[in-house]
Coordinates of C-alpha atoms in Angstrom, one line a residue:
X1 CA -49.4 247.0 205.0
X2 CA -49.7 248.6 208.9
X3 CA -50.9 246.6 211.6
X4 CA -54.3 247.1 213.5
X5 CA -54.5 249.3 216.3
X6 CA -53.4 247.2 219.5
X7 CA -57.3 247.0 220.9
X8 CA -58.3 244.8 224.2
X9 CA -61.2 243.9 224.8
X10 CA -60.4 241.0 226.3
X11 CA -63.2 242.3 229.5
X12 CA -65.8 243.2 226.3
X13 CA -65.4 239.1 224.9
X14 CA -66.0 237.7 228.5
X15 CA -69.2 239.2 229.0
X16 CA -70.4 238.9 226.3
X17 CA -69.5 234.8 226.6
X18 CA -71.3 235.3 229.8
X19 CA -74.5 237.3 228.8
X20 CA -75.1 234.9 225.7
X21 CA -76.1 232.6 228.8
X22 CA -78.9 235.1 229.5
X23 CA -79.6 237.0 227.0
X24 CA -79.7 236.7 223.6
X25 CA -77.0 237.5 220.9
X26 CA -76.1 238.7 225.0
X27 CA -77.7 242.1 224.6
X28 CA -80.7 243.9 224.8
X29 CA -81.4 244.5 221.3
X30 CA -80.0 243.1 217.9
X31 CA -78.5 245.9 216.6
X32 CA -76.5 246.5 219.6
X33 CA -74.2 243.0 218.6
X34 CA -71.3 243.7 216.1
X35 CA -69.5 240.1 216.5
X36 CA -68.9 237.8 218.6
X37 CA -65.0 239.0 219.6
X38 CA -66.8 242.9 218.5
X39 CA -69.6 243.9 220.8
X40 CA -68.4 246.4 223.5
X41 CA -70.2 247.0 226.8
X42 CA -70.2 250.1 227.7
X43 CA -68.7 251.0 231.5
X44 CA -69.4 255.1 231.6
X45 CA -70.0 257.7 229.3
X46 CA -69.9 261.7 229.7
X47 CA -70.1 264.4 227.1
X48 CA -68.9 263.3 224.2
X49 CA -67.1 260.3 225.3
X50 CA -68.1 257.0 226.4
X51 CA -65.8 254.0 227.6
X52 CA -65.8 250.6 227.9
X53 CA -65.6 247.6 230.5
X54 CA -61.8 246.9 229.1
X55 CA -61.4 251.3 230.0
X56 CA -60.9 252.1 225.9
X57 CA -62.0 255.9 225.6
X58 CA -64.1 256.7 223.2
X59 CA -65.4 259.6 220.8
X60 CA -68.8 259.0 220.0
X61 CA -70.6 260.3 216.9
X62 CA -74.4 257.1 217.2
X63 CA -74.8 258.5 220.3
X64 CA -77.8 255.5 221.4
X65 CA -78.8 256.4 218.0
X66 CA -79.2 260.0 219.0
X67 CA -80.3 260.8 221.8
X68 CA -78.0 262.5 223.7
X69 CA -78.1 265.2 222.0
X70 CA -77.0 267.2 224.7
X71 CA -74.0 264.4 225.3
X72 CA -73.7 262.1 228.2
X73 CA -74.6 262.7 232.2
X74 CA -75.3 266.5 231.4
X75 CA -75.5 268.0 234.2
X76 CA -78.3 270.3 233.4
X77 CA -80.5 267.4 232.8
X78 CA -79.6 265.6 235.6
X79 CA -80.6 267.8 237.7
X80 CA -83.7 268.1 236.0
X81 CA -84.1 264.2 236.2
X82 CA -82.9 264.5 240.0
X83 CA -85.4 266.7 240.9
X84 CA -88.4 264.8 238.7
X85 CA -87.9 261.3 240.7
X86 CA -88.4 263.4 244.1
X87 CA -91.7 264.2 242.6
X88 CA -92.3 259.9 242.9
X89 CA -92.3 258.3 240.0
X90 CA -95.6 256.8 237.9
X91 CA -98.6 257.7 239.1
X92 CA -100.7 256.5 236.4
X93 CA -102.4 260.1 236.9
X94 CA -101.2 263.4 235.5
X95 CA -99.3 266.1 236.7
X96 CA -98.9 270.0 235.8
X97 CA -94.8 269.4 234.0
X98 CA -97.2 267.8 231.3
X99 CA -99.1 271.4 229.8
X100 CA -95.5 272.6 230.9
X101 CA -93.5 270.2 228.2
X102 CA -97.0 270.3 225.7
X103 CA -96.8 274.5 225.9
X104 CA -93.1 273.8 224.9
X105 CA -93.2 272.3 221.9
X106 CA -96.3 273.5 220.4
X107 CA -93.8 277.2 221.2
X108 CA -90.9 274.8 219.4
X109 CA -92.7 273.6 216.6
X110 CA -95.1 275.7 214.3
X111 CA -98.3 273.7 214.2
X112 CA -98.7 271.4 216.6
X113 CA -101.5 272.2 218.9
X114 CA -102.2 268.8 221.3
X115 CA -99.6 266.7 222.4
X116 CA -99.7 263.2 223.5
X117 CA -96.6 261.0 225.9
X118 CA -95.4 257.7 224.4
X119 CA -92.4 256.3 226.1
X120 CA -90.2 255.4 223.1
X121 CA -90.3 256.5 218.9
X122 CA -92.1 252.9 218.4
X123 CA -94.8 253.5 220.6
X124 CA -95.2 257.3 219.5
X125 CA -95.6 256.0 215.0
X126 CA -97.7 252.6 216.1
X127 CA -99.7 255.6 217.9
X128 CA -99.7 258.4 215.3
X129 CA -101.5 255.8 212.6
X130 CA -103.5 254.2 214.6
X131 CA -104.7 257.3 214.8
X132 CA -104.7 258.5 211.2
X133 CA -107.1 255.5 210.4
X134 CA -109.4 255.9 213.5
X135 CA -109.8 259.7 212.2
X136 CA -110.2 259.0 208.8
X137 CA -111.8 255.5 208.7
X138 CA -109.5 253.6 206.1
X139 CA -106.8 251.1 207.1
X140 CA -104.1 251.1 204.3
X141 CA -101.1 254.0 204.2
X142 CA -97.8 254.9 202.6
X143 CA -94.6 254.5 203.0
X144 CA -91.1 255.3 201.6
X145 CA -88.4 253.2 200.8
X146 CA -85.8 253.0 202.9
X147 CA -87.5 254.9 205.8
X148 CA -87.6 253.6 209.4
X149 CA -90.4 254.1 211.4
X150 CA -89.7 251.5 214.4
X151 CA -90.3 247.9 215.5
X152 CA -93.9 247.7 214.9
X153 CA -95.6 244.9 212.2
X154 CA -96.7 247.2 209.9
X155 CA -94.3 249.2 209.8
X156 CA -91.6 247.2 209.6
X157 CA -92.1 246.1 205.4
X158 CA -88.9 247.1 203.1
X159 CA -88.4 247.3 199.4
X160 CA -86.1 244.1 198.5
X161 CA -83.1 245.5 195.9
X162 CA -81.5 242.9 197.3
X163 CA -83.2 240.3 194.6
X164 CA -84.0 243.2 192.0
X165 CA -83.2 244.3 189.3
X166 CA -84.3 247.5 187.9
X167 CA -83.4 246.6 184.1
X168 CA -86.4 243.8 184.9
X169 CA -89.0 247.2 184.9
X170 CA -91.1 246.0 187.7
X171 CA -90.1 247.6 191.4
X172 CA -88.6 245.6 193.8
X173 CA -90.9 243.1 195.9
X174 CA -91.9 244.2 199.1
X175 CA -91.0 241.7 202.6
X176 CA -90.9 242.4 205.9
X177 CA -87.7 242.6 207.2
X178 CA -88.3 240.3 210.2
X179 CA -90.0 236.9 211.3
X180 CA -93.1 237.2 212.7
X181 CA -94.8 239.5 211.3
X182 CA -98.3 238.3 209.2
X183 CA -98.5 238.5 205.2
X184 CA -102.0 239.6 205.1
X185 CA -100.3 243.3 206.3
X186 CA -98.8 243.1 203.2
X187 CA -101.6 244.5 201.4
X188 CA -101.8 247.0 203.4
X189 CA -98.8 249.0 203.2
X190 CA -98.4 250.9 199.5
X191 CA -94.4 251.6 199.2
X192 CA -91.8 254.3 196.4
X193 CA -89.1 255.6 196.3
X194 CA -88.0 258.7 197.6
X195 CA -87.5 262.0 196.0
X196 CA -89.5 260.2 192.8
X197 CA -92.1 263.3 192.1
X198 CA -94.2 261.5 189.4
X199 CA -94.2 257.6 191.2
X200 CA -95.4 259.4 194.1
X201 CA -98.7 261.5 191.9
X202 CA -99.5 257.6 190.7
X203 CA -99.5 256.3 193.3
X204 CA -101.8 258.7 195.6
X205 CA -103.9 258.3 191.8
X206 CA -104.2 254.3 192.3
X207 CA -104.9 254.4 195.9
X208 CA -105.1 258.2 198.0
X209 CA -108.9 257.4 198.3
X210 CA -108.3 254.2 200.2
X211 CA -105.1 255.3 202.4
X212 CA -105.3 256.6 205.9
X213 CA -101.9 258.5 206.0
X214 CA -98.3 259.1 204.6
X215 CA -95.9 258.8 206.4
X216 CA -92.3 260.5 205.5
X217 CA -88.4 260.7 207.1
X218 CA -87.9 263.4 205.9
X219 CA -84.2 262.7 206.3
X220 CA -84.5 258.9 206.0
X221 CA -82.9 258.2 210.1
X222 CA -81.3 255.0 209.5
X223 CA -80.2 255.3 205.3
X224 CA -77.7 256.9 205.4
X225 CA -79.8 260.8 206.3
X226 CA -80.6 260.0 202.8
X227 CA -83.3 263.1 202.6
X228 CA -86.6 264.2 200.2
X229 CA -86.6 267.3 198.7
X230 CA -88.9 270.7 198.8
X231 CA -90.5 269.8 196.0
X232 CA -90.7 266.0 197.5
X233 CA -92.5 267.4 200.7
X234 CA -94.6 269.7 199.6
X235 CA -96.0 267.1 196.7
X236 CA -96.8 265.1 199.4
X237 CA -99.1 267.6 201.7
X238 CA -100.8 268.8 198.3
X239 CA -101.8 265.4 197.2
X240 CA -102.1 264.9 200.7
X241 CA -105.1 267.6 201.8
X242 CA -106.2 266.4 198.1
X243 CA -107.5 262.7 198.7
X244 CA -107.8 263.0 202.6
X245 CA -105.1 261.1 203.6
X246 CA -102.8 262.1 206.7
X247 CA -99.4 262.9 206.2
X248 CA -97.6 262.4 209.4
X249 CA -93.8 263.7 209.4
X250 CA -91.9 261.0 211.7
X251 CA -89.0 263.2 213.4
X252 CA -88.2 260.7 216.2
X253 CA -84.5 261.3 215.2
X254 CA -84.6 264.7 213.2
X255 CA -87.5 266.4 215.8
X256 CA -85.7 269.0 218.1
X257 CA -82.5 267.9 216.7
X258 CA -81.8 269.7 213.1
X259 CA -84.1 273.0 214.8
X260 CA -85.9 273.4 217.0
X261 CA -89.2 273.7 214.8
X262 CA -88.1 270.4 213.7
X263 CA -87.7 268.9 209.8
X264 CA -90.9 269.9 209.3
X265 CA -89.9 273.9 209.6
X266 CA -86.7 273.6 207.6
X267 CA -89.2 272.5 204.5
X268 CA -92.2 275.1 205.3
X269 CA -95.2 272.0 205.5
X270 CA -96.9 271.3 208.3
X271 CA -98.0 267.7 209.0
X272 CA -101.7 266.3 209.9
X273 CA -99.9 264.5 213.0
X274 CA -95.7 263.9 213.8
X275 CA -94.0 262.3 216.5
X276 CA -90.8 263.2 218.5
X277 CA -88.9 260.9 220.6
X278 CA -85.1 260.7 220.3
X279 CA -83.5 263.9 221.8
X280 CA -86.7 265.3 223.5
X281 CA -84.5 264.9 227.3
X282 CA -81.2 263.6 226.8
X283 CA -81.8 259.9 226.6
X284 CA -84.0 259.3 229.2
X285 CA -87.5 257.3 228.0
X286 CA -89.7 259.7 226.5
X287 CA -91.8 260.2 222.5
X288 CA -94.7 262.6 221.7
X289 CA -97.2 262.4 219.2
X290 CA -98.4 266.0 218.3
X291 CA -100.5 267.3 215.7
X292 CA -103.5 269.9 214.5
X293 CA -106.3 269.7 216.5
X294 CA -109.2 268.9 215.2
X295 CA -106.9 265.0 214.5
X296 CA -105.5 264.5 217.9
X297 CA -109.1 264.9 219.7
X298 CA -109.7 261.9 218.0
X299 CA -107.7 260.2 221.3
X300 CA -110.9 259.8 223.7
X301 CA -112.9 257.3 224.1
X302 CA -114.6 255.9 221.7
X303 CA -111.7 256.7 219.4
X304 CA -108.2 256.0 218.3
X305 CA -107.5 254.3 222.5
X306 CA -104.0 255.7 223.4
X307 CA -102.6 255.2 227.1
X308 CA -99.4 253.8 229.0
X309 CA -98.3 253.2 232.9
X310 CA -95.4 255.3 232.4
X311 CA -96.6 257.7 229.6
X312 CA -95.0 261.2 231.1
X313 CA -92.8 259.5 234.0
X314 CA -91.6 262.4 236.2
X315 CA -88.2 261.8 235.8
X316 CA -88.2 261.6 231.5
X317 CA -90.7 264.9 232.0
X318 CA -88.5 266.8 234.1
X319 CA -85.2 266.2 231.6
X320 CA -87.5 266.4 228.8
X321 CA -88.7 270.4 230.6
X322 CA -86.0 270.7 230.6
X323 CA -83.9 269.6 227.6
X324 CA -86.2 271.8 225.6
X325 CA -85.1 274.1 227.2
X326 CA -81.8 274.2 226.9
X327 CA -81.9 274.0 222.8
X328 CA -84.8 276.5 222.6
X329 CA -82.9 279.3 224.3
X330 CA -79.3 279.2 223.6
X331 CA -77.1 278.4 220.4
X332 CA -77.3 274.5 221.6
X333 CA -78.2 273.3 218.2
X334 CA -76.1 276.0 216.5
X335 CA -72.7 274.6 218.7
X336 CA -73.7 271.6 217.3
X337 CA -73.9 271.8 214.2
X338 CA -71.4 274.0 213.7
X339 CA -69.2 270.8 215.0
X340 CA -70.4 268.6 212.8
X341 CA -69.7 271.0 209.6
X342 CA -66.3 271.7 211.3
X343 CA -65.9 267.9 210.9
X344 CA -66.9 267.4 207.1
X345 CA -64.9 270.3 206.2
X346 CA -61.8 267.8 208.1
X347 CA -62.8 264.2 206.7
X348 CA -62.8 266.3 202.9
X349 CA -59.8 267.8 203.4
X350 CA -57.8 263.5 204.6
X351 CA -60.1 262.8 201.4
X352 CA -60.0 265.0 199.1
X353 CA -55.7 265.1 199.4
X354 CA -55.7 261.8 198.5
X355 CA -57.9 261.8 195.8
X356 CA -60.5 260.1 196.8
X357 CA -64.3 261.1 195.8
X358 CA -66.7 261.8 198.5
X359 CA -70.6 263.3 199.2
X360 CA -72.4 263.6 202.4
X361 CA -76.4 263.5 203.5
X362 CA -78.2 265.2 205.8
X363 CA -77.7 267.6 208.2
X364 CA -74.1 269.1 209.6
X365 CA -76.6 267.2 212.8
X366 CA -76.5 264.1 211.3
X367 CA -75.4 263.1 208.0
X368 CA -74.0 260.4 206.4
X369 CA -71.0 259.9 204.4
X370 CA -70.9 258.9 200.9
X371 CA -68.3 257.5 198.6
X372 CA -69.4 258.6 194.8
X373 CA -69.5 261.9 193.8
X374 CA -73.4 262.2 194.6
X375 CA -74.9 261.2 197.7
X376 CA -77.6 259.3 196.6
X377 CA -81.5 260.4 196.8
X378 CA -82.9 257.6 197.6
X379 CA -83.1 253.7 198.8
X380 CA -82.6 252.1 195.6
X381 CA -79.2 254.7 194.9
X382 CA -77.6 253.8 198.0
X383 CA -78.5 250.0 198.5
X384 CA -77.4 248.8 194.6
X385 CA -74.0 251.2 195.6
X386 CA -70.8 250.4 196.9
X387 CA -70.9 251.0 200.7
X388 CA -67.4 248.4 201.1
X389 CA -65.0 251.0 201.4
X390 CA -66.9 253.1 204.8
X391 CA -67.8 249.6 206.2
X392 CA -63.4 248.2 206.3
X393 CA -63.2 252.2 207.6
X394 CA -65.8 252.1 209.6
X395 CA -64.2 249.2 211.1
X396 CA -61.1 250.0 211.3
X397 CA -62.1 253.9 213.1
X398 CA -63.5 251.9 216.1
X399 CA -60.1 250.4 217.0
X400 CA -58.4 253.4 216.3
X401 CA -61.3 255.2 219.8
X402 CA -64.0 256.4 217.0
X403 CA -67.7 255.3 217.1
X404 CA -70.0 255.3 214.3
X405 CA -72.4 253.0 212.9
X406 CA -70.6 249.9 211.9
X407 CA -72.0 249.8 208.1
X408 CA -73.9 253.0 206.3
X409 CA -77.7 252.8 206.9
X410 CA -77.7 255.1 210.2
X411 CA -75.9 259.1 210.4
X412 CA -73.1 260.3 212.0
X413 CA -74.3 262.1 214.7
X414 CA -73.0 265.6 216.7
X415 CA -74.3 266.7 220.6
X416 CA -74.1 269.6 221.9
X417 CA -70.1 268.4 224.5
X418 CA -67.8 267.2 221.1
X419 CA -65.4 269.7 222.2
X420 CA -62.3 270.2 219.8
X421 CA -60.2 267.8 221.5
X422 CA -63.1 265.7 219.6
X423 CA -62.1 266.6 216.9
X424 CA -58.8 266.8 216.9
X425 CA -58.8 263.4 218.3
X426 CA -61.6 261.9 215.1
X427 CA -59.9 263.3 213.5
X428 CA -56.0 261.8 213.7
X429 CA -57.9 258.3 213.6
X430 CA -59.9 259.4 210.1
X431 CA -57.1 260.0 208.7
X432 CA -55.6 257.1 210.5
X433 CA -58.6 255.0 209.4
X434 CA -59.0 255.7 205.5
X435 CA -55.1 255.0 204.7
X436 CA -55.9 251.1 206.9
X437 CA -58.5 250.6 204.7
X438 CA -57.0 251.8 201.5
X439 CA -53.7 249.3 202.1
X440 CA -56.7 246.5 202.6
X441 CA -57.8 247.1 199.5
X442 CA -54.9 247.3 197.5
X443 CA -53.4 243.6 199.5
X444 CA -57.0 242.5 197.6
X445 CA -56.0 243.4 194.5
X446 CA -52.6 241.4 194.4
X447 CA -54.3 239.4 196.2

């Protein structure tokens, strides 16, 4: 078996040991912890690459879970952000730019009448669900298995597939995926598998008259890019109309990335409420709750409460104005999607030469890679599949200078700044990582 690449992360490991004394797991977010001797600390990023404090460079396909859609430290957006600094920061009052950015969003996204700002995807979805409950007067809601809608109690429910067998005939138990979630909230959350039209219809028949909202990511941003079929999304819209349920399309990851009008425009389905965040300001913290006028005007005194000291911060708002202008008026989205198409083609050539069966899910701008003939179209099929090859390959890719999520849940994200050199470096590393992974499993068989 060939020797592992000699990537030193000595300084990152030393920083981790120091950070442990003040930060849980040595990081500011649990998902940045990759192990006691594998957690890296970033020095800087530019374009489609980042460098750690040891000086190692990486082609980055995490992009902060998607926000850096134009690439890190984009000169155009950063210049706009500096102009935003001159405005003065936080006033807990409004500025003219709020309307300018809202007008841009309404121009880009069919069906958006009104806009409210938040600071993160979690905040936006939390506000969207509160809005739906206030507007309908109902409390319960529908989630799709495998979806991720942020770290707030109402959204943190999952199907416990690991302790479930199809042979039992029933559904997986619904469990919280964190400690500290009040169990009584579980009675309000209904879960259904993605792309099972009959189950969706049956669930509406049983609970539709009591539900405030259905939340859906038509491309699942925390489950490998697994995608809803057009028929499934259209049925969801039809059933929501039939039962007076508000359809919330969560575009925190897909919004302004897979299309100017978001994934909803690709399906030709208009939600009652939608949320955006990751890609709208190239990494500056801002999010949006948007939707049709009748629903959105429920944000009022005596209606659904919404606010936040830092909402529509002058820096983030200025960055969003410029980022959205670029995405709307230039070929940036076509450029990064074409890069994703070329990356998948290059990966397939390498895998095909070795006879490795594989498939992709999602969109060219954010896709999941599977080592199976057909990509799963629901969480249960992914969770019960064998993704050990991917996880081992990702481990090697990090040592070879390519950053993807250490496990297969997170899609690969493209940015406008990914260029021919990034593609070449990635495919060289990918080929080596695939061979090392093959050797790893051959060695395991012999042992």
